[in-house]
Short mmCIF file of C-alpha atoms and ligand atoms in Angstrom, two decimals:
data_model
loop_
_atom_site.label_atom_id
_atom_site.label_comp_id
_atom_site.label_asym_id
_atom_site.label_seq_id
_atom_site.Cartn_x
_atom_site.Cartn_y
_atom_site.Cartn_z
CA MET A 30 93.10 90.30 109.12
CA ASN A 31 90.07 92.35 109.60
CA LYS A 32 87.33 89.73 108.60
CA LEU A 33 88.29 87.66 111.21
CA VAL A 34 86.51 90.91 113.61
CA PRO A 35 83.12 90.72 112.73
CA THR A 36 82.90 87.18 112.56
CA LEU A 37 83.59 85.98 116.51
CA PRO A 38 81.00 87.94 117.93
CA LEU A 39 78.45 86.26 114.85
CA ILE A 40 79.83 82.79 116.94
CA PHE A 41 79.60 83.07 120.12
CA LEU A 42 75.12 83.97 119.68
CA VAL A 43 75.01 80.77 117.10
CA VAL A 44 77.83 78.82 120.54
CA LEU A 45 74.94 80.60 122.74
CA ALA A 46 71.40 79.73 120.73
CA GLY A 47 71.87 76.36 120.54
CA CYS A 48 73.20 76.10 124.65
CA THR A 49 69.82 77.41 124.94
CA SER A 50 67.34 76.43 123.37
CA LYS A 51 65.17 73.64 124.92
CA SER A 52 63.94 72.41 121.32
CA SER A 53 65.74 70.95 118.32
CA THR A 54 67.94 73.38 116.13
CA SER A 55 68.35 71.45 113.33
CA GLY A 56 66.14 74.10 111.39
CA THR A 57 63.76 77.07 112.26
CA PRO A 58 60.08 75.31 113.12
CA THR A 59 57.85 75.98 111.33
CA GLY A 60 55.20 77.17 114.93
CA LYS A 61 52.78 74.71 114.48
CA GLU A 62 52.05 72.76 117.31
CA TYR A 63 50.44 69.52 118.35
CA GLN A 64 49.15 68.86 121.53
CA VAL A 65 49.36 65.65 123.18
CA ASP A 66 48.33 64.75 126.60
CA MET A 67 49.08 62.35 129.13
CA THR A 68 46.86 60.65 131.45
CA SER A 69 46.88 57.20 133.02
CA ALA A 70 45.31 56.25 130.02
CA GLY A 71 48.27 57.10 128.21
CA PHE A 72 49.38 59.29 125.09
CA SER A 73 46.64 60.89 123.52
CA PRO A 74 46.20 61.63 120.44
CA LYS A 75 48.66 58.78 120.47
CA GLN A 76 49.87 59.13 116.74
CA PRO A 77 50.41 62.35 115.78
CA SER A 78 50.82 63.07 111.93
CA ILE A 79 53.14 66.06 112.49
CA LYS A 80 55.38 68.17 109.56
CA ALA A 81 58.78 68.09 109.83
CA GLY A 82 59.84 70.97 111.32
CA ASP A 83 56.09 71.20 113.30
CA THR A 84 56.23 71.16 117.34
CA VAL A 85 54.70 68.57 119.45
CA VAL A 86 53.77 69.88 123.38
CA PHE A 87 53.48 66.76 125.47
CA VAL A 88 51.32 68.24 128.36
CA ASN A 89 50.28 65.93 131.91
CA LYS A 90 46.33 65.85 132.78
CA ASP A 91 47.47 62.97 135.42
CA ALA A 92 48.45 63.36 139.09
CA SER A 93 51.19 61.31 138.43
CA SER A 94 54.27 62.26 137.29
CA HIS A 95 54.84 60.90 133.31
CA TRP A 96 58.58 61.36 131.00
CA PRO A 97 57.88 61.27 127.63
CA ALA A 98 61.16 59.98 125.53
CA SER A 99 62.17 58.82 122.01
CA ASP A 100 61.65 55.34 122.27
CA ILE A 101 63.38 52.27 122.48
CA HIS A 102 62.95 52.05 126.63
CA PRO A 103 66.17 51.45 128.09
CA ALA A 104 68.79 53.30 125.09
CA HIS A 105 66.34 55.91 124.09
CA ASN A 106 68.09 56.61 120.71
CA VAL A 107 65.58 55.71 117.99
CA TYR A 108 65.60 59.36 117.62
CA PRO A 109 68.70 60.11 115.72
CA GLU A 110 69.19 63.26 117.38
CA LYS A 111 71.43 63.44 120.52
CA GLY A 112 70.73 64.90 123.09
CA GLY A 113 68.69 65.10 126.18
CA CYS A 114 69.50 63.06 129.30
CA ILE A 115 68.60 59.13 128.79
CA GLY A 116 69.31 59.04 125.32
CA SER A 117 67.77 61.41 122.46
CA LYS A 118 67.52 64.51 121.93
CA PHE A 119 63.57 64.27 122.39
CA ASP A 120 64.08 63.49 126.38
CA ALA A 121 61.70 65.53 128.52
CA CYS A 122 64.73 64.88 130.92
CA LYS A 123 62.21 64.89 133.33
CA GLY A 124 59.03 63.33 135.27
CA LEU A 125 56.21 66.16 134.13
CA LYS A 126 54.11 67.30 136.97
CA GLN A 127 50.52 67.69 136.50
CA GLY A 128 49.73 70.98 134.46
CA GLU A 129 53.67 71.12 133.17
CA ASN A 130 54.60 70.61 129.52
CA TYR A 131 57.45 69.03 127.53
CA SER A 132 57.99 70.59 123.54
CA PHE A 133 59.59 69.64 120.51
CA ALA A 134 60.07 70.33 117.76
CA PHE A 135 60.02 67.28 114.96
CA PHE A 136 62.96 68.02 112.49
CA GLN A 137 63.84 64.78 110.84
CA LYS A 138 60.86 62.43 108.41
CA GLY A 139 59.79 59.35 109.46
CA SER A 140 57.93 57.71 112.28
CA TRP A 141 59.08 58.85 115.99
CA CYS A 142 58.14 55.62 118.36
CA TYR A 143 57.25 56.96 122.03
CA HIS A 144 56.27 56.23 125.49
CA ASP A 145 56.64 57.14 129.02
CA HIS A 146 60.06 56.37 131.01
CA LEU A 147 58.51 55.93 133.99
CA ASN A 148 55.49 53.32 132.39
CA PRO A 149 57.12 52.42 129.45
CA ASN A 150 54.01 50.55 128.38
CA LEU A 151 53.03 53.63 127.43
CA LYS A 152 53.47 54.32 123.80
CA GLY A 153 53.15 56.49 120.75
CA CYS A 154 54.04 57.37 117.90
CA VAL A 155 54.27 61.27 116.10
CA ASP A 156 54.70 60.85 112.44
CA VAL A 157 56.51 63.62 110.84
CA GLN A 158 55.89 63.80 106.75
CU1 LIG B 29 62.27 55.01 128.60
#
């Protein structure tokens, strides 16, 4: 019976951490970050190559808003983790204004294509090895 007592606060902490974390919780992020700029011309670089656990930081350098999200518009469910607002967890959940950024840690290996949800013709892919 006594064994239950110390584990309860632990479970509570784990649940709390899962709720407050902005990025994927499927592993420990490596801490390595790759920046992808968003402008009226699209994403740059379009196809960053990273390792599982690395983070991509999408930075809006445009006067117009941009919303990075997993392909394929409009289902947005190619990246195989649930969450986010319009499909998968790989989702900024809003149009980012100039100077705003969105960070996402990729734990699933593969080539994950994405687009600007506010302008779906702007595309890219993140290659996770
Ligand atoms: Cu979209």
